[in-house]
PDB file of C-alpha atoms in Angstrom:
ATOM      1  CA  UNK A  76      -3.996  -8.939 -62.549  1.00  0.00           C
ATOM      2  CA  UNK A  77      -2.698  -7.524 -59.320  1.00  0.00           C
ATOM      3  CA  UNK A  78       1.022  -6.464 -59.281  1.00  0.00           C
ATOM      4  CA  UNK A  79       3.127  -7.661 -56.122  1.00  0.00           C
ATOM      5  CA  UNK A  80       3.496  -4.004 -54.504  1.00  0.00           C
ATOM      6  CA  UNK A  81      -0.032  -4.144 -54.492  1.00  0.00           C
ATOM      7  CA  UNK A  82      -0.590  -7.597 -53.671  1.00  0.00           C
ATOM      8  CA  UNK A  83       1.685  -6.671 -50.318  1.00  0.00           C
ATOM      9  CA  UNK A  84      -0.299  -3.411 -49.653  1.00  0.00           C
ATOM     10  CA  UNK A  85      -3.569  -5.733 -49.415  1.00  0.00           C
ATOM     11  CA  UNK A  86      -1.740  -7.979 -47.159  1.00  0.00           C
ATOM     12  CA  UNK A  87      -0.973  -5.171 -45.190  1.00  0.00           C
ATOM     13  CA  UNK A  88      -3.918  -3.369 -44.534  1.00  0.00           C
ATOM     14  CA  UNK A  89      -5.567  -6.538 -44.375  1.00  0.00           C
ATOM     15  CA  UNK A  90      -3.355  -7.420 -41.362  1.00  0.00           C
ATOM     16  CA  UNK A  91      -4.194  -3.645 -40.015  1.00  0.00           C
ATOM     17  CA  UNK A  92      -7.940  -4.560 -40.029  1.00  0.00           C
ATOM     18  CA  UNK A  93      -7.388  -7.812 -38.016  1.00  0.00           C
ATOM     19  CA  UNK A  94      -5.101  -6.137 -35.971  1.00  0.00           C
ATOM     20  CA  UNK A  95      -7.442  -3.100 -35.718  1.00  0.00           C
ATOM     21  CA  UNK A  96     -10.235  -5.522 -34.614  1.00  0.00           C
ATOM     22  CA  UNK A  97      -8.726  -7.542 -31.978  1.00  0.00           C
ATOM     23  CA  UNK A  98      -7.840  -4.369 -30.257  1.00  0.00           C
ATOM     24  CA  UNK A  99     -11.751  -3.659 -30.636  1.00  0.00           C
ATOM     25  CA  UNK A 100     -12.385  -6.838 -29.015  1.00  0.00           C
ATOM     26  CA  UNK A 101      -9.569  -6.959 -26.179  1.00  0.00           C
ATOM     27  CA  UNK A 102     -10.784  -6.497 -23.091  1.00  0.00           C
ATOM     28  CA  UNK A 103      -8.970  -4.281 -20.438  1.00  0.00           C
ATOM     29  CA  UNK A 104      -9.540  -5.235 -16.632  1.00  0.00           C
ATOM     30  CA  UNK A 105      -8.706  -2.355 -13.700  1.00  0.00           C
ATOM     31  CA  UNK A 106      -7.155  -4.177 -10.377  1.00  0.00           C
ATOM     32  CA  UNK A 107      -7.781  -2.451  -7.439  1.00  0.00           C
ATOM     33  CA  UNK A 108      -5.555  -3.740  -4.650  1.00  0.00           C
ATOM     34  CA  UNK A 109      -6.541  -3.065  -1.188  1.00  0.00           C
ATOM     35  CA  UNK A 110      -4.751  -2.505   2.223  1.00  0.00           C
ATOM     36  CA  UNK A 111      -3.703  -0.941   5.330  1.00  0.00           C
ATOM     37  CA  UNK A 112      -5.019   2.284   3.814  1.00  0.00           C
ATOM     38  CA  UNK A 113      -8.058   0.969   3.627  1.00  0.00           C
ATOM     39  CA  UNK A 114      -8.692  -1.225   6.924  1.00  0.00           C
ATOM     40  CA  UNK A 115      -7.551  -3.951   5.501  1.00  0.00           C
ATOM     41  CA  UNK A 116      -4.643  -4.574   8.085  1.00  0.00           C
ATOM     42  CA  UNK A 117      -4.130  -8.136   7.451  1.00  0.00           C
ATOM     43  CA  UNK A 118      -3.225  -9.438   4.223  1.00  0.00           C
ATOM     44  CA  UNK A 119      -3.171 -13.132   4.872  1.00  0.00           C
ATOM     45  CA  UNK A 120      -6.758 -13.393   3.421  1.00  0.00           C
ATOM     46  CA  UNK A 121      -7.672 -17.053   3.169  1.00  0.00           C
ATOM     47  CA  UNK A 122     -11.603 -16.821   2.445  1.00  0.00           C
ATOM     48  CA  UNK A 123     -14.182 -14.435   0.682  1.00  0.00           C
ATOM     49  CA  UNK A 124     -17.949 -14.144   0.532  1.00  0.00           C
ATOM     50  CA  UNK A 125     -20.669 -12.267   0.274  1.00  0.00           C
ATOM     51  CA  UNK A 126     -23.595 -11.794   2.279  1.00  0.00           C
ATOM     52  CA  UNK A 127     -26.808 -11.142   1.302  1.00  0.00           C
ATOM     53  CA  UNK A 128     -26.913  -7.371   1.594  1.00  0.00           C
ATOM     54  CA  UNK A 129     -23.812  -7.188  -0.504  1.00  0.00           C
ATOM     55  CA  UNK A 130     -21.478  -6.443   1.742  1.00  0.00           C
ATOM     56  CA  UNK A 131     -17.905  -8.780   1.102  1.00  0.00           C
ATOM     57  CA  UNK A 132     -16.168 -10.439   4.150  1.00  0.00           C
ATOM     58  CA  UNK A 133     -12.659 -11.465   3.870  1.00  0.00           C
ATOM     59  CA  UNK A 134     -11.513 -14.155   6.492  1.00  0.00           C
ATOM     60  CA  UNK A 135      -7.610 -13.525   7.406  1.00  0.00           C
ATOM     61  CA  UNK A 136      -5.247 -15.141   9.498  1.00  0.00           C
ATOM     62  CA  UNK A 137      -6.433 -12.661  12.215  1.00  0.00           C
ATOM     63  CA  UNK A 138     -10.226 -12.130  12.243  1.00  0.00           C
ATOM     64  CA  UNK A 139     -12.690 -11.317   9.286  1.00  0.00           C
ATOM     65  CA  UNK A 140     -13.005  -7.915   7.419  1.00  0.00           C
ATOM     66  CA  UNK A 141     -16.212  -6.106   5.951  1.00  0.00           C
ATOM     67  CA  UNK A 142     -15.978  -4.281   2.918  1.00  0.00           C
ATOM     68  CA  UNK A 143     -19.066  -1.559   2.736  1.00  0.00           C
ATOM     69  CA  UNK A 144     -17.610  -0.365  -0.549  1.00  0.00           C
ATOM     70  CA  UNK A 145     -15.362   1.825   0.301  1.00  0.00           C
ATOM     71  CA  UNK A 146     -13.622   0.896   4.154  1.00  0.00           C
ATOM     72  CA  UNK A 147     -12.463  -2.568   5.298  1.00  0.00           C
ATOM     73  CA  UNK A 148     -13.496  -2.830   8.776  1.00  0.00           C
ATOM     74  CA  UNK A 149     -12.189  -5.159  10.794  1.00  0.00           C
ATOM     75  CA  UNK A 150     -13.850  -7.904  13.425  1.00  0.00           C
ATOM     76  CA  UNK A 151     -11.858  -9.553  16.148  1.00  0.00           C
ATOM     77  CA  UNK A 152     -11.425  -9.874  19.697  1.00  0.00           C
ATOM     78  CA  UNK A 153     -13.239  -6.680  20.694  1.00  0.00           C
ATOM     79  CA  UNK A 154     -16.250  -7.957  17.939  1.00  0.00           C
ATOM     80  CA  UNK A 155     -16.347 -11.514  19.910  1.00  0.00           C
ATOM     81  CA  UNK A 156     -14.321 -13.295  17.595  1.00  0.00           C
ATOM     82  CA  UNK A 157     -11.161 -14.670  19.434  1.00  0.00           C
ATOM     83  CA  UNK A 158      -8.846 -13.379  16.737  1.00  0.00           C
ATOM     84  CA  UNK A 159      -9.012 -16.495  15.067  1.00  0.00           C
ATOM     85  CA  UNK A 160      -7.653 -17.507  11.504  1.00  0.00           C
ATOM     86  CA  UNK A 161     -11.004 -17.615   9.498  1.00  0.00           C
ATOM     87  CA  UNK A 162     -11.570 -20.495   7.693  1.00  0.00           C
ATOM     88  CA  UNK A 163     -15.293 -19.445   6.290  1.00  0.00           C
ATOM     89  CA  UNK A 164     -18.570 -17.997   6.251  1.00  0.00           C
ATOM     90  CA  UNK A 165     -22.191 -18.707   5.861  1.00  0.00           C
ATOM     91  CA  UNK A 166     -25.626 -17.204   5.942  1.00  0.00           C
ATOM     92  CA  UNK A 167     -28.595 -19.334   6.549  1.00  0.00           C
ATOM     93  CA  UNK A 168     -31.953 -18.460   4.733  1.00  0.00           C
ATOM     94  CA  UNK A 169     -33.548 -16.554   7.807  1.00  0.00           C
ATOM     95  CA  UNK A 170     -30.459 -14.076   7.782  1.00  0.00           C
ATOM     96  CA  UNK A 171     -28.468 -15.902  10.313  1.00  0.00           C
ATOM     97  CA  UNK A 172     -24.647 -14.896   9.560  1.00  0.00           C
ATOM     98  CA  UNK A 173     -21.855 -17.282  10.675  1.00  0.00           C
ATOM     99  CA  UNK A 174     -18.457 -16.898  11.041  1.00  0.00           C
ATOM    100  CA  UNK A 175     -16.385 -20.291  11.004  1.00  0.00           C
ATOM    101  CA  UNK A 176     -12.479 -20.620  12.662  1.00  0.00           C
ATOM    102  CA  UNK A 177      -9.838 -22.564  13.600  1.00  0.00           C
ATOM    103  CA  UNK A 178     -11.595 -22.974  17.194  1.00  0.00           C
ATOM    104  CA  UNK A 179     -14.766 -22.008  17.181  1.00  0.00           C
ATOM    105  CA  UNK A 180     -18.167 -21.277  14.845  1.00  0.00           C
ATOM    106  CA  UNK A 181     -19.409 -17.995  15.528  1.00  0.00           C
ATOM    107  CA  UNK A 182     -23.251 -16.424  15.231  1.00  0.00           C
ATOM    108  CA  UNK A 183     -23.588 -12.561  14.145  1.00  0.00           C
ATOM    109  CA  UNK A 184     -25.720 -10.986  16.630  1.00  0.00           C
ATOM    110  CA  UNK A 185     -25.587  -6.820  15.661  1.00  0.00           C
ATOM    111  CA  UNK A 186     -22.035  -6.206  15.394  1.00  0.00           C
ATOM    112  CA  UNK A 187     -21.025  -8.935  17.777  1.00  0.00           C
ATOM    113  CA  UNK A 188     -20.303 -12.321  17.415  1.00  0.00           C
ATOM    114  CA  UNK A 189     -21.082 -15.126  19.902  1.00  0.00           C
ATOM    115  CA  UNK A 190     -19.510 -18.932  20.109  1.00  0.00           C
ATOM    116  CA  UNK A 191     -21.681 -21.781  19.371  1.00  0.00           C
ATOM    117  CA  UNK A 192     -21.037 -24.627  21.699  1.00  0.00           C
ATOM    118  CA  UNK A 193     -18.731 -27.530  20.014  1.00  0.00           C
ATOM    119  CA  UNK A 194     -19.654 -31.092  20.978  1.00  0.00           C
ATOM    120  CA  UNK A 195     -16.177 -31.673  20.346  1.00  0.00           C
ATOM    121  CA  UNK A 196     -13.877 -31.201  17.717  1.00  0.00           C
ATOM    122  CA  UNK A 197     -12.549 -28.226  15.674  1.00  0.00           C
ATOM    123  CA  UNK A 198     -13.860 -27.151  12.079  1.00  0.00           C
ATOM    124  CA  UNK A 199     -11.615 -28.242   9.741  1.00  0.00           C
ATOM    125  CA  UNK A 200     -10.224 -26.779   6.542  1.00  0.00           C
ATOM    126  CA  UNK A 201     -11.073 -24.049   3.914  1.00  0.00           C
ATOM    127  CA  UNK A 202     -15.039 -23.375   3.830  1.00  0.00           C
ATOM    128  CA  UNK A 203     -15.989 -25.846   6.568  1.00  0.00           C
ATOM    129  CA  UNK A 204     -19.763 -24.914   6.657  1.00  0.00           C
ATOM    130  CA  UNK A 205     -22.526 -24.967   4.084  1.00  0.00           C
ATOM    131  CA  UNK A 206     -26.377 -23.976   4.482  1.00  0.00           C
ATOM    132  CA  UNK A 207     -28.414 -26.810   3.532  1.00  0.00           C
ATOM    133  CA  UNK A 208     -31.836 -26.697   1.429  1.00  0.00           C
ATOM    134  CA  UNK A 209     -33.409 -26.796   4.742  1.00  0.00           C
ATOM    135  CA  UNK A 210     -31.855 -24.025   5.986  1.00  0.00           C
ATOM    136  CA  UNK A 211     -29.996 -25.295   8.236  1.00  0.00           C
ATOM    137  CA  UNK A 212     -25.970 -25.058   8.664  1.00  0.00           C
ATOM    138  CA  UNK A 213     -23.904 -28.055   8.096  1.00  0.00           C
ATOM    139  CA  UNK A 214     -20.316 -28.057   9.608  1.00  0.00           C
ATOM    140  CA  UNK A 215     -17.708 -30.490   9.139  1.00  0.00           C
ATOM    141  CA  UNK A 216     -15.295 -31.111  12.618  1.00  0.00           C
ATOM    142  CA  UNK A 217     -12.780 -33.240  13.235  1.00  0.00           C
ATOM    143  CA  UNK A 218     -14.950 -36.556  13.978  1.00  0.00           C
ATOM    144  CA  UNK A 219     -17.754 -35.833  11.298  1.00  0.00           C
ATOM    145  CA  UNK A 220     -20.622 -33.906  10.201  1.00  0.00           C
ATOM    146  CA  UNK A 221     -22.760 -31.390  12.714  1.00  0.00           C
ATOM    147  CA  UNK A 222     -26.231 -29.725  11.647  1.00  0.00           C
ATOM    148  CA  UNK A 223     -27.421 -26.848  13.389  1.00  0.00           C
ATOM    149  CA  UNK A 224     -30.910 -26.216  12.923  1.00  0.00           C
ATOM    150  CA  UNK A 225     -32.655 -22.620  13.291  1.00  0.00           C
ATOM    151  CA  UNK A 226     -33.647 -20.786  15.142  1.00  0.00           C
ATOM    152  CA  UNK A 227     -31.442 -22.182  18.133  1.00  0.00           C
ATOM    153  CA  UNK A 228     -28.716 -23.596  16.117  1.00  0.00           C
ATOM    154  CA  UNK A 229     -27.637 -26.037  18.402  1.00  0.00           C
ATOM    155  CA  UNK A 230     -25.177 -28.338  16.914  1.00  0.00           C
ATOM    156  CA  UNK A 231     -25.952 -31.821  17.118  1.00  0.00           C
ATOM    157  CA  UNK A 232     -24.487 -35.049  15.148  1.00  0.00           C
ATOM    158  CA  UNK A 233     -25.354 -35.923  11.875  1.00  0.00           C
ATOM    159  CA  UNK A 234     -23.208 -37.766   9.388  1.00  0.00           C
ATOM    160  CA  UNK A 235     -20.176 -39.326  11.023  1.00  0.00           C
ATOM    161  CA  UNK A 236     -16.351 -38.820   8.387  1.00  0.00           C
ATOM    162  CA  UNK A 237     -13.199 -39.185   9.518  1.00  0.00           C
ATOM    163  CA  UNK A 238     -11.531 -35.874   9.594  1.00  0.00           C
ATOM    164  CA  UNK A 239     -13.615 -33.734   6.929  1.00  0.00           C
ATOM    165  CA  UNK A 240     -11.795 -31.088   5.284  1.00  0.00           C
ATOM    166  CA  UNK A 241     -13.861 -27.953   3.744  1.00  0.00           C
ATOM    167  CA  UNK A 242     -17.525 -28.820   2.760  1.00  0.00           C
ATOM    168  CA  UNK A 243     -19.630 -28.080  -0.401  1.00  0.00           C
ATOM    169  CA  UNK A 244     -22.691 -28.847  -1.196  1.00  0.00           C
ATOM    170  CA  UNK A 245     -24.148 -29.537  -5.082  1.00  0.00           C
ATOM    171  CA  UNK A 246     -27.686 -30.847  -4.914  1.00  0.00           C
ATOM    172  CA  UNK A 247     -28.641 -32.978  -2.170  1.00  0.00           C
ATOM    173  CA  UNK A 248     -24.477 -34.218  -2.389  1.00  0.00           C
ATOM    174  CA  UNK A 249     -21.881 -33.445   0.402  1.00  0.00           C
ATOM    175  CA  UNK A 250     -18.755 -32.984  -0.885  1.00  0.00           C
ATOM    176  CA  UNK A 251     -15.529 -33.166   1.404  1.00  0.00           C
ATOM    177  CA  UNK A 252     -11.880 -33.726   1.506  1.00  0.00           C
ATOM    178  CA  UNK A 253     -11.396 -36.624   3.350  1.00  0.00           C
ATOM    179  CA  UNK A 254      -7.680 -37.411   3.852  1.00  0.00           C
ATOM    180  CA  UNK A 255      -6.145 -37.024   0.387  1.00  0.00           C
ATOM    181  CA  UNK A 256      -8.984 -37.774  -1.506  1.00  0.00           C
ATOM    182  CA  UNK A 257     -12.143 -35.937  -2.512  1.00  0.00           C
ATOM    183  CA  UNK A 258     -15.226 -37.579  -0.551  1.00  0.00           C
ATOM    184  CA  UNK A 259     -18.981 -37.437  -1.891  1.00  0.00           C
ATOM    185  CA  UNK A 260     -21.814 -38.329   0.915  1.00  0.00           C
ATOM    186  CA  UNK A 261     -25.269 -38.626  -0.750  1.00  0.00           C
ATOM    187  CA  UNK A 262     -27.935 -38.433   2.172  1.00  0.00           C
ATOM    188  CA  UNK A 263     -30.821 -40.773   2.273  1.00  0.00           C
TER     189      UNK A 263
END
């Protein structure tokens, strides 16, 4: 039989080894916060990706930003893009890179951007352009659905919506806001 000092010393140490190994087990995570130090000027940041070299864009309220690792550097007016609040970005399967904003939808070419042509309309809300299976890139404006088809990428009409918010696509399903509901459009 076990006396109670030593009863509590087992109780103790046992409580030490839990203690012991959930401090084993805890994981500890290192922020980094970035800035003006680093080129990151603007820190209304709305939208991230990253492209298929591995570099990370972050659309702000004024332009997008490239991280290479170690500098943000910044895209705007004197890159093409109309410093525009950046909604999204997309990169079709033959490298194409596309910048989406509050006005326009713009195509990397080098280190310049150019304006696709709207039909009419705006893109509308957070992430407002998906690549298709097909490779193509599908944009939601304000009066539907535009695809935009390599290697001219020429937007044309495809699905009509009224007012499509943000886009994503899971299968061969378009997702969309749609007012103040979640919309699904399943393509013949």
């Amino acid at each position: 039989m076990v006396g109670p000092g030593r009863s509590r010393m087992w109780l103790v140490a046992l409580a030490c080894g839990w203690l012991a190994a959930a401090a084993l087990n805890g994981q500890t995570y290192r922020f980094r916060f970035y800035g003006s130090a680093d080129g990151l000027f603007n820190l209304g940041v709305v939208t991230l990706y990253q492209d298929r070299t591995g570099f990370i864009w972050a659309g702000t309220q004024n332009g997008a930003f490239r991280f290479d690792g170690q500098r943000w550097r910044h895209y705007g007016t004197e890159s093409g893009l109309v410093g525009d609040y950046v909604l999204g970005f997309a990169e079709t399967p033959d490298g194409s890179f596309f910048v989406a904003s509050e006005s326009h939808i713009y195509r990397r070419n080098g280190e310049r951007f150019e304006a696709l042509a709207l039909p009419r309309g705006r893109p509308r809300g957070s992430q407002p352009m998906v690549v298709t299976s097909a490779g193509s890139l599908l944009v939601a404006l304000s009066d539907g659905f535009y695809e935009a088809k390599p290697p001219r990428f020429e937007l044309t009409p495809r699905y009509p919506a009224q007012s499509p918010r943000g886009v994503f696509l899971h299968q061969s399903s378009i997702w969309f806001g749609c007012g103040d509901q979640a919309c699904r459009l399943d393509p013949p």
